[in-house]
Structures are given as C-alpha cells and as structure tokens.
Coordinates of C-alpha atoms in Angstrom, one line a residue:
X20 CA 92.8 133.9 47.5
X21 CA 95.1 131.3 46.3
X22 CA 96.0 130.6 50.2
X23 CA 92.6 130.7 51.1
X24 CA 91.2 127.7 48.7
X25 CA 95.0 126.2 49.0
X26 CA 94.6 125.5 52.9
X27 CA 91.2 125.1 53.0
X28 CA 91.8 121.9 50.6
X29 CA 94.6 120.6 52.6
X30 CA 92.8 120.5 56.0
X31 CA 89.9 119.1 54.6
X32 CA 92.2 116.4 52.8
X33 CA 93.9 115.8 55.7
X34 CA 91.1 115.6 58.0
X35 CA 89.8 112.6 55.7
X36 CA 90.1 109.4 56.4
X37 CA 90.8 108.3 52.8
X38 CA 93.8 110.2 52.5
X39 CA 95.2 107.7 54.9
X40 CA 93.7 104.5 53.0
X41 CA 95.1 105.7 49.8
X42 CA 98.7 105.8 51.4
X43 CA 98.5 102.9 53.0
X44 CA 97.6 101.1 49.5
X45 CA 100.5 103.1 48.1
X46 CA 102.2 101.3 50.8
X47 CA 101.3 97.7 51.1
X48 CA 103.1 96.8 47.4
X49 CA 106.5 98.2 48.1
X50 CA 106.4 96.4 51.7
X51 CA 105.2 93.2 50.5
X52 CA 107.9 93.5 47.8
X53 CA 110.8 93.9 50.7
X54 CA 108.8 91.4 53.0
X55 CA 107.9 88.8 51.0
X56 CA 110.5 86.1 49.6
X57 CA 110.4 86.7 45.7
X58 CA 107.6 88.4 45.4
X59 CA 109.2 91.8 44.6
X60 CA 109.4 92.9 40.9
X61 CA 113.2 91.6 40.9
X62 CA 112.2 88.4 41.7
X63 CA 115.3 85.4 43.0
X64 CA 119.1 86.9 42.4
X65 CA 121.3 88.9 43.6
X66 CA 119.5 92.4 43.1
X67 CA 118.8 94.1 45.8
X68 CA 115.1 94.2 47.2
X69 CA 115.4 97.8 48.1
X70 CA 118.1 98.9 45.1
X71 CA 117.9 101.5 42.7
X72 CA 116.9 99.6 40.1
X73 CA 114.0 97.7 42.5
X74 CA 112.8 101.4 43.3
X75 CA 112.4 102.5 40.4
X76 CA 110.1 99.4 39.0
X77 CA 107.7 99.3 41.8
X78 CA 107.6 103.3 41.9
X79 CA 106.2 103.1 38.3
X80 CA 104.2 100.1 38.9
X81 CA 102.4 101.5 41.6
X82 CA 101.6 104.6 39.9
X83 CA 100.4 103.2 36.7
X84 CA 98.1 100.8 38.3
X85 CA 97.6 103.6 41.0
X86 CA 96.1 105.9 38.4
X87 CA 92.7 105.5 39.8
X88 CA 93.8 106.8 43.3
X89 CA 95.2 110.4 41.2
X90 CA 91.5 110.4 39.6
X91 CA 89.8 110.2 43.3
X92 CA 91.9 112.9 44.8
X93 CA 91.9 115.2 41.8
X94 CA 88.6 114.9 40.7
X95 CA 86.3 115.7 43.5
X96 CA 88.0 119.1 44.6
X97 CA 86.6 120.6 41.1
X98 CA 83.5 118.9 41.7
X99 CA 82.6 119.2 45.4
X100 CA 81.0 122.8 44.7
X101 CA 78.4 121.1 41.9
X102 CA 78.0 118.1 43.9
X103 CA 76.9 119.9 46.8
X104 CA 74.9 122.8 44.7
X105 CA 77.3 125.5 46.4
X106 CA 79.0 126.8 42.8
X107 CA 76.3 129.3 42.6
X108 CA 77.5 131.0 46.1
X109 CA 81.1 130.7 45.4
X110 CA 81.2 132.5 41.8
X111 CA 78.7 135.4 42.8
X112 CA 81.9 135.9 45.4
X113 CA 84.7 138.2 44.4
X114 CA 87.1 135.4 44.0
X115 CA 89.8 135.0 41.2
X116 CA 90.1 132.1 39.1
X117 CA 94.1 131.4 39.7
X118 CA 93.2 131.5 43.2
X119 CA 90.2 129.0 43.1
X120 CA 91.4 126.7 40.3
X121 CA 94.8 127.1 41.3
X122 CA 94.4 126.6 44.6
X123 CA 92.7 123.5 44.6
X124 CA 95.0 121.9 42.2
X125 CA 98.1 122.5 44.3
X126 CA 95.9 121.3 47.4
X127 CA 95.3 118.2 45.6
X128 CA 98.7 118.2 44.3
X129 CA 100.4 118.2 47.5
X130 CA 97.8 115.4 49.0
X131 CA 98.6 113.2 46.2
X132 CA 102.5 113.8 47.0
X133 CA 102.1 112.7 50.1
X134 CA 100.2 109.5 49.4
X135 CA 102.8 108.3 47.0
X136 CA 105.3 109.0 49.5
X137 CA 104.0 105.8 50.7
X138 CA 106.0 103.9 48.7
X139 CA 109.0 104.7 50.0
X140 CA 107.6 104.2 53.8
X141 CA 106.5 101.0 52.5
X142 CA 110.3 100.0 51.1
X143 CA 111.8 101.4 54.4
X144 CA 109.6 99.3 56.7
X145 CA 110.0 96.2 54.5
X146 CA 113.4 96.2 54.8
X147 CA 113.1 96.5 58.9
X148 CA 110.7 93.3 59.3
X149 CA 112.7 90.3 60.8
X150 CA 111.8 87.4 58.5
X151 CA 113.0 89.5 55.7
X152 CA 116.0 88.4 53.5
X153 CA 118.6 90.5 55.4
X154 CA 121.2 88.9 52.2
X155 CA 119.2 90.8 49.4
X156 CA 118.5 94.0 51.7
X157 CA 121.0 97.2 51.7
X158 CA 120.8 100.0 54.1
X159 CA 118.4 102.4 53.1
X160 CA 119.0 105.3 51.1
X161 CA 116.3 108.0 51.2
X162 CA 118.6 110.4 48.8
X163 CA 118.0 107.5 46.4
X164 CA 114.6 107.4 46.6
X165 CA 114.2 110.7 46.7
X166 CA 115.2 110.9 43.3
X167 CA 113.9 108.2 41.9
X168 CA 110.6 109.4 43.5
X169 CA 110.9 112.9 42.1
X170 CA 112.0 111.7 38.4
X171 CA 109.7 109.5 38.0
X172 CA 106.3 109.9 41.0
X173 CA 106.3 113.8 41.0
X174 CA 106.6 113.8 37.0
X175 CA 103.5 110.8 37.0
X176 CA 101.3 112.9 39.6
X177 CA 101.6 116.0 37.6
X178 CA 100.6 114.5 34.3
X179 CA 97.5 112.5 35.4
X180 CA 96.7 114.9 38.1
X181 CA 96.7 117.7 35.6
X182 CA 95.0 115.5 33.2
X183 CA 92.0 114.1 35.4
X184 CA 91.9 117.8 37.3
X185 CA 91.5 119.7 33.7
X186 CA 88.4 116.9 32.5
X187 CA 86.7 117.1 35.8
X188 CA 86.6 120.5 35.4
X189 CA 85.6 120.7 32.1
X190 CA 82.9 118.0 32.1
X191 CA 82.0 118.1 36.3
X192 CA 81.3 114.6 36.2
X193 CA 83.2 111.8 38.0
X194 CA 82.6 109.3 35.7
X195 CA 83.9 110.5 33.3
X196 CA 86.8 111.4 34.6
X197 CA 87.6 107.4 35.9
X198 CA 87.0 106.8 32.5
X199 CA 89.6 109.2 31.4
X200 CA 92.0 107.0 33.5
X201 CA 90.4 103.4 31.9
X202 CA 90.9 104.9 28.4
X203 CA 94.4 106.1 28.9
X204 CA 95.3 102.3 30.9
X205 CA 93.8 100.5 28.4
X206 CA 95.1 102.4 25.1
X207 CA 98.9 102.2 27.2
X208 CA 98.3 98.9 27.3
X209 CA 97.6 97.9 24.0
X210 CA 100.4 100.0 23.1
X211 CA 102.8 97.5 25.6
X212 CA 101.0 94.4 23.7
X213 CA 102.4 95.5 20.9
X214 CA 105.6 96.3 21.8
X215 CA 106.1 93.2 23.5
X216 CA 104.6 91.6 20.2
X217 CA 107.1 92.7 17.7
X218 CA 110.1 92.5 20.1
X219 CA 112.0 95.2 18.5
X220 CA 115.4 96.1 20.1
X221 CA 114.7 99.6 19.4
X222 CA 111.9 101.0 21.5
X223 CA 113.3 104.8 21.1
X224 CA 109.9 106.5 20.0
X225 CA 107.5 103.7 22.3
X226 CA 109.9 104.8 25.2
X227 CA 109.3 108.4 24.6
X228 CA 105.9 108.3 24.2
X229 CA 105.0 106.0 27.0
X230 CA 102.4 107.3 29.2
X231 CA 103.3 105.3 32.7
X232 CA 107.1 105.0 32.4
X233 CA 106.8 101.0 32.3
X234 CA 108.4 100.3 28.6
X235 CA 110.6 103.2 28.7
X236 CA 111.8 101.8 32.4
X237 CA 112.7 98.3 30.9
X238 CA 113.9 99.8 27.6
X239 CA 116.8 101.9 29.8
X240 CA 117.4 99.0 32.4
X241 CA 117.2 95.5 30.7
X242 CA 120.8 95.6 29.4
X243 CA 122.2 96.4 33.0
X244 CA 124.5 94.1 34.7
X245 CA 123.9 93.3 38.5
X246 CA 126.1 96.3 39.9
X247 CA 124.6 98.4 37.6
X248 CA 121.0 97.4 39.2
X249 CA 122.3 98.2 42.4
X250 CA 123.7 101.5 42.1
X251 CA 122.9 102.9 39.0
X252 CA 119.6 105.5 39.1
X253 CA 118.2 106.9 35.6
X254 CA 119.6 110.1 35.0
X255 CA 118.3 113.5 32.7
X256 CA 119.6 112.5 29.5
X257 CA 118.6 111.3 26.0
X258 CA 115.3 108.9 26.3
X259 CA 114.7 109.2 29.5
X260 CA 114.7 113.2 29.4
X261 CA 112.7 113.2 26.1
X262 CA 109.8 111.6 27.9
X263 CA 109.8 112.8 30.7
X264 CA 109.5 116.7 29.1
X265 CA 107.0 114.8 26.8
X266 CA 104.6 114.5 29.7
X267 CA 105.2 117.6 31.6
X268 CA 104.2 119.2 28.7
X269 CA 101.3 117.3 28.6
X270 CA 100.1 118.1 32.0
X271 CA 101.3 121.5 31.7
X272 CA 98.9 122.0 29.0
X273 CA 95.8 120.6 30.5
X274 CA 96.3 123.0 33.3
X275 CA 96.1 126.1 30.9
X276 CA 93.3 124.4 28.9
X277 CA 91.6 123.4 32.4
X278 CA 92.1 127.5 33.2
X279 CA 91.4 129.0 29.8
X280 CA 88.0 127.2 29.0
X281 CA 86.9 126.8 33.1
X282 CA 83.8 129.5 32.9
X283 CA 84.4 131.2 36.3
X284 CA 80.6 132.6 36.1
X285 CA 77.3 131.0 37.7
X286 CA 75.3 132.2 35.4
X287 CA 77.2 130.8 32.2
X288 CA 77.7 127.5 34.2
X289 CA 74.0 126.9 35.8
X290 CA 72.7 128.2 31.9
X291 CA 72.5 124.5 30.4
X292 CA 70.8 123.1 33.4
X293 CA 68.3 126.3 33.4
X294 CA 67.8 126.4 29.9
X295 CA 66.8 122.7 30.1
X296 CA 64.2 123.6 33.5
X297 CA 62.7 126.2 31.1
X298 CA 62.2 124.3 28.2
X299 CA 60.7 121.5 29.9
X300 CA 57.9 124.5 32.0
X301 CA 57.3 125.6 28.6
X302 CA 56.5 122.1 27.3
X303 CA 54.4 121.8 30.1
X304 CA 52.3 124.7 29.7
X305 CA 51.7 124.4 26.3
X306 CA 50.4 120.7 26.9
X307 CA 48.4 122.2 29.7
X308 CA 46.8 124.7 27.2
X309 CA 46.2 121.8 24.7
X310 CA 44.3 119.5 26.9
X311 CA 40.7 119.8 26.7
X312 CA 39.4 121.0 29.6
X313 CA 38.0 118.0 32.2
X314 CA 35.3 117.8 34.7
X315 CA 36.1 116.8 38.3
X316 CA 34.3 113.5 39.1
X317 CA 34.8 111.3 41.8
X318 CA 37.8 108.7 41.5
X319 CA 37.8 105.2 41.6
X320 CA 38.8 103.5 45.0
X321 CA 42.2 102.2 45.0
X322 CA 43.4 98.8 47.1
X323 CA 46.7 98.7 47.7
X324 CA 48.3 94.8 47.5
X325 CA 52.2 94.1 48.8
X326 CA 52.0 91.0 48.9
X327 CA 54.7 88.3 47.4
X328 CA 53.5 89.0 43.9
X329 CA 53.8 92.8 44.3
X330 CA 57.3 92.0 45.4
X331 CA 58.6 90.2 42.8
X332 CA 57.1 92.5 40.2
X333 CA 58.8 95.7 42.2
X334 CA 62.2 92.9 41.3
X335 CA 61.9 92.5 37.9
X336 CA 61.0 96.6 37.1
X337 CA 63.6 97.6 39.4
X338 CA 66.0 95.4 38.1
X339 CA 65.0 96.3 34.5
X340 CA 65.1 100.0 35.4
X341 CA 68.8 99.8 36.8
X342 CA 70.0 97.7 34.2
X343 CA 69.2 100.2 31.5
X344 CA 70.5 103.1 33.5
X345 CA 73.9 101.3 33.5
X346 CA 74.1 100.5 29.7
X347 CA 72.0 103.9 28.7
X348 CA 75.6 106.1 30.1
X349 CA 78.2 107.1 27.6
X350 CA 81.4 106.0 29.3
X351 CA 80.2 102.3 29.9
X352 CA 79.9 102.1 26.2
X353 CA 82.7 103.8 26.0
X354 CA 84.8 101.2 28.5
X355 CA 82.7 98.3 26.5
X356 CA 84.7 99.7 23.3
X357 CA 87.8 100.2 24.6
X358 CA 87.9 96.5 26.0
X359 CA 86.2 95.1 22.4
X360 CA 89.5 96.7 20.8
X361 CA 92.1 95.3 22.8
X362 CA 90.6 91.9 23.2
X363 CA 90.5 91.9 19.2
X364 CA 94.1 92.8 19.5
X365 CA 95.0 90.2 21.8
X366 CA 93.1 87.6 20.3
X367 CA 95.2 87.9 17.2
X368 CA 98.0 87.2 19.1
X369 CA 96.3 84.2 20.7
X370 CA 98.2 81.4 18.3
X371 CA 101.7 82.9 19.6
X372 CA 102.2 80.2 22.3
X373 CA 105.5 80.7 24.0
X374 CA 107.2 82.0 20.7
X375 CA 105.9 79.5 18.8
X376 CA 102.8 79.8 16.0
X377 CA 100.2 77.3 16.6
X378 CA 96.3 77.3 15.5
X379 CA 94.1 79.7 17.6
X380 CA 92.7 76.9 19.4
X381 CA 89.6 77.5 21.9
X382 CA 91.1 76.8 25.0
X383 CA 94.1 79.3 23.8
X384 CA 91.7 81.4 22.9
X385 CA 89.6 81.7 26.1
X386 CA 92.8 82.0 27.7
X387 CA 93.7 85.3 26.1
X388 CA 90.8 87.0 25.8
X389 CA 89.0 86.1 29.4
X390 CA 92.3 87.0 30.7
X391 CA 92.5 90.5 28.5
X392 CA 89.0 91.7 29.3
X393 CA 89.3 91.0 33.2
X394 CA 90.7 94.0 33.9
X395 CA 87.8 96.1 32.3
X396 CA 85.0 93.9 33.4
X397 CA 86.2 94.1 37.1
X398 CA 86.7 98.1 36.4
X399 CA 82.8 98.1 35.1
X400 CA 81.4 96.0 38.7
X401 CA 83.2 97.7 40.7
X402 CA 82.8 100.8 39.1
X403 CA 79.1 100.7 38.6
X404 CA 78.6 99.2 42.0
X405 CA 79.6 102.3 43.3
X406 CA 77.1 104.3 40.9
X407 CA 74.0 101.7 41.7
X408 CA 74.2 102.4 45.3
X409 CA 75.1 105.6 45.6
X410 CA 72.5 106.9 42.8
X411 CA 69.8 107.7 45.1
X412 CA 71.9 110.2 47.4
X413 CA 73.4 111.3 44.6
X414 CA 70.4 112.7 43.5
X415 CA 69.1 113.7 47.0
X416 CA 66.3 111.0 46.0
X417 CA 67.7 108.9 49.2
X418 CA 64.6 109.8 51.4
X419 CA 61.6 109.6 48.8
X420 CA 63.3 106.2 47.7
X421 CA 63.7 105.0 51.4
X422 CA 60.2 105.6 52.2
X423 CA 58.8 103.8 49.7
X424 CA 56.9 100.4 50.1
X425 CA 59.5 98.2 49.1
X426 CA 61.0 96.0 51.0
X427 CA 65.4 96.1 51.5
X428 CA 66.2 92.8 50.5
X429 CA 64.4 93.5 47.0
X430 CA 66.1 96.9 46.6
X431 CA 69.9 95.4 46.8
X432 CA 69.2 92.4 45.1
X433 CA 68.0 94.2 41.8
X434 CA 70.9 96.0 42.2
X435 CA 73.1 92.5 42.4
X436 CA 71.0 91.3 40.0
X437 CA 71.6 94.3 37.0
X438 CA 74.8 94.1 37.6
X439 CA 75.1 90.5 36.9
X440 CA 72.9 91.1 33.6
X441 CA 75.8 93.5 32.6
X442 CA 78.5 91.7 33.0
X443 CA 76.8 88.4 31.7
X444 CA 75.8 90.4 28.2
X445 CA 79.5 91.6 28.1
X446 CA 81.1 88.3 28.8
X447 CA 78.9 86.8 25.8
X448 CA 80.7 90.2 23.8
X449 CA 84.2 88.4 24.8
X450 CA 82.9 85.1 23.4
X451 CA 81.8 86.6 20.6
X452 CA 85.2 88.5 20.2
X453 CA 87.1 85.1 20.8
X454 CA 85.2 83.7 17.6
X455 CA 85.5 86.6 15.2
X456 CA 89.4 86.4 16.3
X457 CA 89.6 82.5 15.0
X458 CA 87.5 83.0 12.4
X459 CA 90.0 86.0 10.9
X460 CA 93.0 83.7 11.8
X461 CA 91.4 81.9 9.0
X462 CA 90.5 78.9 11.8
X463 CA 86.9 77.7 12.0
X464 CA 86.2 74.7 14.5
X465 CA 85.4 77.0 17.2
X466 CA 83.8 74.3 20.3
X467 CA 80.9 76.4 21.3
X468 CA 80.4 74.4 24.8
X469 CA 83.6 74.5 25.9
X470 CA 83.6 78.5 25.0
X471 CA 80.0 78.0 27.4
X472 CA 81.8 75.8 30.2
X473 CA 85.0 78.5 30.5
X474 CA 82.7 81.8 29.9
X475 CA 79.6 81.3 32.0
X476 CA 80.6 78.5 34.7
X477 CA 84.0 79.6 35.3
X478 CA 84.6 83.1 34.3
X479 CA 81.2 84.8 34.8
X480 CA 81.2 83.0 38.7
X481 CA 84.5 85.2 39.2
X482 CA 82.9 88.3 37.9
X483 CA 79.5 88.2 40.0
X484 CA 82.1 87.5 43.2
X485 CA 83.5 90.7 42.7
X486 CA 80.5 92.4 42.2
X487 CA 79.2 91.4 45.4
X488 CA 82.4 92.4 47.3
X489 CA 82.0 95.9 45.7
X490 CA 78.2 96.2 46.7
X491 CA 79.0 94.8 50.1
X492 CA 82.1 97.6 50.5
X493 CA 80.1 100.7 49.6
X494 CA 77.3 99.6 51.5
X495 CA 79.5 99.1 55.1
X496 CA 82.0 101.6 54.0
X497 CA 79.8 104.5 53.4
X498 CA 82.3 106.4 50.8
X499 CA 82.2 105.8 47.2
X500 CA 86.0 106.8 46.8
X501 CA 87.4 104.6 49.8
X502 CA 85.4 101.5 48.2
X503 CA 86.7 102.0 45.5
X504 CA 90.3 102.2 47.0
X505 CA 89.8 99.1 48.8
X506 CA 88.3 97.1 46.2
X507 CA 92.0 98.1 44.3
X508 CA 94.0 97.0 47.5
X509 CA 91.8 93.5 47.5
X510 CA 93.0 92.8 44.3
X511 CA 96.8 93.8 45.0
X512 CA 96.6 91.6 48.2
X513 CA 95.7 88.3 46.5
X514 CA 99.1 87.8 45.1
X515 CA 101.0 88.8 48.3
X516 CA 98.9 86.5 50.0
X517 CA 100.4 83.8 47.1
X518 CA 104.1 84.9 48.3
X519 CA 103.4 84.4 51.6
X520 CA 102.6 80.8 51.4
X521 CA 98.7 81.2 51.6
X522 CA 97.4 79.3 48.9
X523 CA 94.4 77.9 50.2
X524 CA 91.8 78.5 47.8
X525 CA 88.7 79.0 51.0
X526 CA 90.8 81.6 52.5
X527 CA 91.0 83.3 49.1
X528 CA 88.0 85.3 47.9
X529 CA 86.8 85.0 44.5
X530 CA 89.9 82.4 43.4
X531 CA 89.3 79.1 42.0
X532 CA 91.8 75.8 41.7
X533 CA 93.7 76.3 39.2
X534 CA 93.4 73.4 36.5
X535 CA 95.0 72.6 32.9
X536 CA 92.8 71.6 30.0
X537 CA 93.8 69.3 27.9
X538 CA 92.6 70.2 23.8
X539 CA 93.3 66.2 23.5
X540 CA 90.1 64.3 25.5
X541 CA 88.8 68.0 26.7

C-alpha cells in the first residue's frame, strides 16, 4: 500500500508542470550568484563564487526564503482527497495508514528533493556561462555540494516538510498551513533582529536553536580566513551537530503527531461537517413549524434594471462582501499580529543609525517599519489574491457565480478594489505602529504629513502594484500554487536584474527612484 500511494504521488508530481517551475526558482538564485558580477552572497574578494563556503550560504538562503515552495508541495498531497470530496471513497477502502500517510509524505519528500537539487544545477551552469568571472570560479565539485546539500537542504526539507505535512493534515486547510510557514519566517526573524541587535560574540544557544541555518551559518563561518572559505565544509560536530539533531527531532515528531492524531475514518472525519448539515435542517424545521401558516396570493411583478446604477451598486456590495471575507479569516489576523509584533520590535531599534543612538526621527522611522512590514504586506496581496480569485471554484460556486448578471470588469475590479482596502487599513496599522514606537522612545514631534506623503503616496502605490501582478498571474496562470511561485521568483529577479546593469526604473515593475530625504528643509 505504501508503494501504491508512494508512486502514484510521484507520477502525478512529476507529470505537473509546477514541479518544474519550483526548480527552476530553486535555480535562478544560485545561477545569478555565479553569473552575475558581485551579486553572489560573497560579494567582491577573493572567495570563490562556487566555494564551499559560497554553497553553503545560498543553500540556506534559498531554503529559508524557499519555505513557501516546501508548504505548496507538502500541503496539497494531504489535502487533494478533501479538496476534491474523494476522502469518503478512500477511507471506506482497506487501506493502511503508514501506507497512505506515509506514502504521500515520502512522495512529496522525494519531489521536494529534487527541486532543491536545483540549486546546485543552478551553481554548475553559472559557473559555465562565458561572461562569468573565470578568476573567482573553481572547477566544480559535486561531492562538495553533495554534502553541503545533504547537511544542510535534506535536514531543512525534512523539518518544514514534516512540519507543513503534519498541520495540513491536522487542520486540511491550505491557509493555514502558509501561515504556518509566515509565523515560523517571521518569529526567526525577529529572533535574527535581535541577535544582530545585541551583537553578542556568543551566539551558542541562537545557533542551536535557529530554525533556517542562517545565524548558526554565520556564527560557524565569520571568523574563517579566505582558504578556509574555499575549502573548508561544516562538519558533524559541536554547534553545528546540536542543531541540526535539534530539528530532526523536530520534524521527526511532527510526523508521529501528524500519524498518531490523523483519524484514518470517514465517518469520524466527515462528523463535524455533518453534524453542522444537521443542525442547520433541524434549525430549519423548527422555524418551518413556527411560522404561521400563509395563504398563497399572487406576487407582485418584478422589473429587472442593469443599468449603470445597478452596476455600480453590484461594486460597492461586492466589494464590501470580499473585503470582509478577507479580514473575517483567522490567519490574516493572525499574519496582521505577527507583523504588528515585529514592527514594534524594529521600531525600537529605529534610533540605532549605523551604530550610533540618535532620536527616532520620522523619516528613520518610516524607514524601518515600511521596510519591516513589506515582507508580510506583500505575503497578505499576494496571498489573498490567490484566495479572492480562486474562492468561487473553490467552492464549486464557479458556474452559479459566472452566470450571474454581472458584468466581468465589475467582478475583478471589486476584487482589486478589497484588496486595496486591506492593505490601505494595514498600512495606516504601520503608521500607527511607527508613532506608538516614538512615542515609547520617549519622542513626541511625530510629522503626521510626512508619515501621509511616505505611507499612502509612496508606499501604499508599491503595495496595490503588487497586488495587481498577483491578480493578473492567477488569472492567466490558472494554478493558485504556480502564481504563487512566480510571484516569489518576480521578487528574487528584481535584484539580479540590479546586478546585471538594469537599472532603469520603466523596465522595472513596481520600483520607484530612489531618493534621500532630508529631516533639514523636508
């Protein structure tokens, strides 16, 4: 049985086109870093492009910010069956659950394997393109990465996968399970703000305790010399071994929760859903029963009006309705308070200006907390871009909703349109955050316009652009996960494109001209 579920998840993986995607982004970051004059994370000098020590940083760089790529392939194998309604076929059949739940990890385990492997492909062909700095390349070692990718990929897939694998199967919902990954980013990096922030020289416990590799990774290497970058790769022992067993543990654990609480019956696992089918027929015939009893008469005629007023009210209540299903869900609020707690965080950092500790001026201010809450607001557009246009199918509404009298511009642009109401009410949050962090800092000339001029004509702008660029994706594309993908590598290509010479802000989507502000004559 284990074969069965095993094989059938690797054909159908393999048969996907998104496999392919997902490698290629694993790809394109290690390539660029080989391709493209000092844009690799070793920057000018005389390490190698391709060395260990160049290995090992863009192998954990890709995988902590590729964290979203281990939820997409491990969290729609345990959910495919109560996506598509099939569960209640599958458990009535004598099938075991090692062989189903086990079978379908190790499918998506292998999958995700091979994606990562892109990063290696990616450092091999880097090193073979002709404008390439052949003085700063070696001759590739694939024992080396090997290694590297084994000590540090294999051990990063396991962990998440297990992780992501074990909540999707507990919960069966794929939001939560991308917010499993957001939560676990964004508590790692508050945990790396701090770190940085006290600038201890011992970082023994934060190494061993580190989630994605990345402290523990500088912790080990920022005291080697130039050979030692070269040719030295991390080895079994002391931190590096502690944390690593650390998070095998972890994942190891999630799998036997994930198969000790996973209730392999459909009865037990279609009970909440019929329960709640019940109750609501009960309701309904007790209401039915309580109704006084009504005598058929005939009913007014009805006119039906589309005209441009019908269509801008169909705007506004589909807007409103869409708008409320986004901030209604448990994870955004739960994305809304991970991001208020590290912008707080980061805003009392905000008067540490290159070491030195100045007032908590606005412009400072905007700086750090615009640039701390990016991350989740672009997670929350493109995230719930995905969710506003796929909602319908989702819910096999798709047909009733497409035959309605509406017409399709009005449909996507209240769609557009809640989205930019979300991310306009949580960019006022971040202004708000900005002023509660000068006002604790014990400063209180807090320039209200210039917090408006940064937050709503230069900020919010960038926001809404990449909102659109996620609608426009999962509408052409036609798969949530791939969209998703994509929207990751469009962001990853923007600074390649940088290192390559392409600075042109109109060939650039969503960028802007960068400018200095000047707290003197604003």
């Amino acid at each position: 049985m284990f074969k069965d579920f095993f094989l059938f998840e690797l054909k159908l993986r393999f048969k996907s086109v998104s496999t392919y995607i997902y490698f290629l982004l694993a790809a394109l970051l290690p390539f660029f870093s080989i391709a493209a004059r000092d844009f690799g994370p070793v920057g000018s000098g005389k390490v190698f492009l391709n060395s260990p020590y160049a290995f090992l940083l863009i192998t954990t760089q890709v995988l902590a910010f590729g964290s979203i790529l281990v939820a997409a392939i491990f969290g729609p194998p345990i959910l495919r069956d109560f996506n598509g309604d099939t569960y209640q076929l599958i458990f009535t059949k004598p099938i075991s659950k090692f062989g189903y739940l086990v079978g379908r990890w190790a499918g998506s385990m292998v999958t995700a394997i091979f994606v990562f492997s892109g990063i290696a492909v990616g450092t091999a062909l880097g090193t073979l393109m002709p404008w390439a700095d052949k003085l700063r390349i070696a001759p590739n070692d694939f024992g080396m990465y090997f290694r590297i990718y084994a000590s540090i990929g294999i051990v990063q897939i396991f962990f998440l996968g297990s992780l992501f694998f074990c909540v999707a199967a507990l919960t069966r919902n794929i939001v939560v399970v991308y917010l499993q990954g957001v939560a676990l980013f964004a508590f790692y990096l508050i945990e790396l703000v701090v770190v940085i922030a006290s600038n201890k020289l011992e970082r023994a416990w934060a190494s061993i305790i580190d989630p994605f590799g990345l402290i523990m990774v500088q912790s080990l290497t920022r005291y080697w010399t130039v050979v030692e970058r070269n040719a030295l790769v991390p080895h079994w022992t002391g931190v590096f071994l502690y944390n690593r067993l650390v998070w095998l543990s972890v994942g190891a654990l999630a799998l036997l929760a994930a198969y000790a609480l996973f209730p392999m019956s459909a009865e037990v696992l279609g009970s909440r859903r019929s329960t709640k089918k019940a109750e609501e027929a009960r309701a309904g015939e007790e209401d039915e029963k309580k109704a006084p009893r009504r005598v058929a008469a005939n009913l007014p005629s009805v006119t039906q009006i589309f005209d441009g007023a019908t269509t801008w009210k169909q705007l506004f209540s589909m807007t409103r309705m869409r708008f409320f299903n986004i901030v209604r869900e448990i994870p955004f609020w739960a994305i809304t308070l991970i991001m208020l707690v590290f912008v707080l965080i980061s805003g009392h950092f905000a008067g540490n200006n290159n070491g030195v500790e100045v007032w908590p001026v606005t412009f400072l201010m905007v700086l750090v907390v615009s640039g701390q809450s990016g991350l989740f607001l672009y997670i929350i557009g493109a995230l719930y871009a995905g969710e506003v246009i796929w909602r319908e199918r989702d819910v096999r509404f798709e047909q009733i909703h497409d035959s309605l009298p509406l017409r399709d511009w009005t449909d996507f642009v209240s769609k557009f349109l809640a989205l930019a109401m979300v991310e306009t009410v949580l960019a006022s949050v971040v202004l708000v955050c900005g002023v509660l962090s000068q006002a604790m800092t014990g400063f209180f000339r807090f320039e209200l316009g210039h917090y408006a001029k940064e937050i709503y004509l230069i900020y919010l702008p960038q926001l809404l652009m990449v909102v659109l660029l996620a609608l426009f994706l999962q509408t052409v594309l036609g798969n949530k996960f791939v969209a998703h993908a994509v929207v990751v590598g469009f962001f990853i290509l923007i600074p390649i494109l940088y290192a390559w010479g392409i600075e042109k802000r109109m060939y650039l989507y969503a960028e802007i001209t960068p400018y200095t502000y000047s707290d003197m004559n604003g």
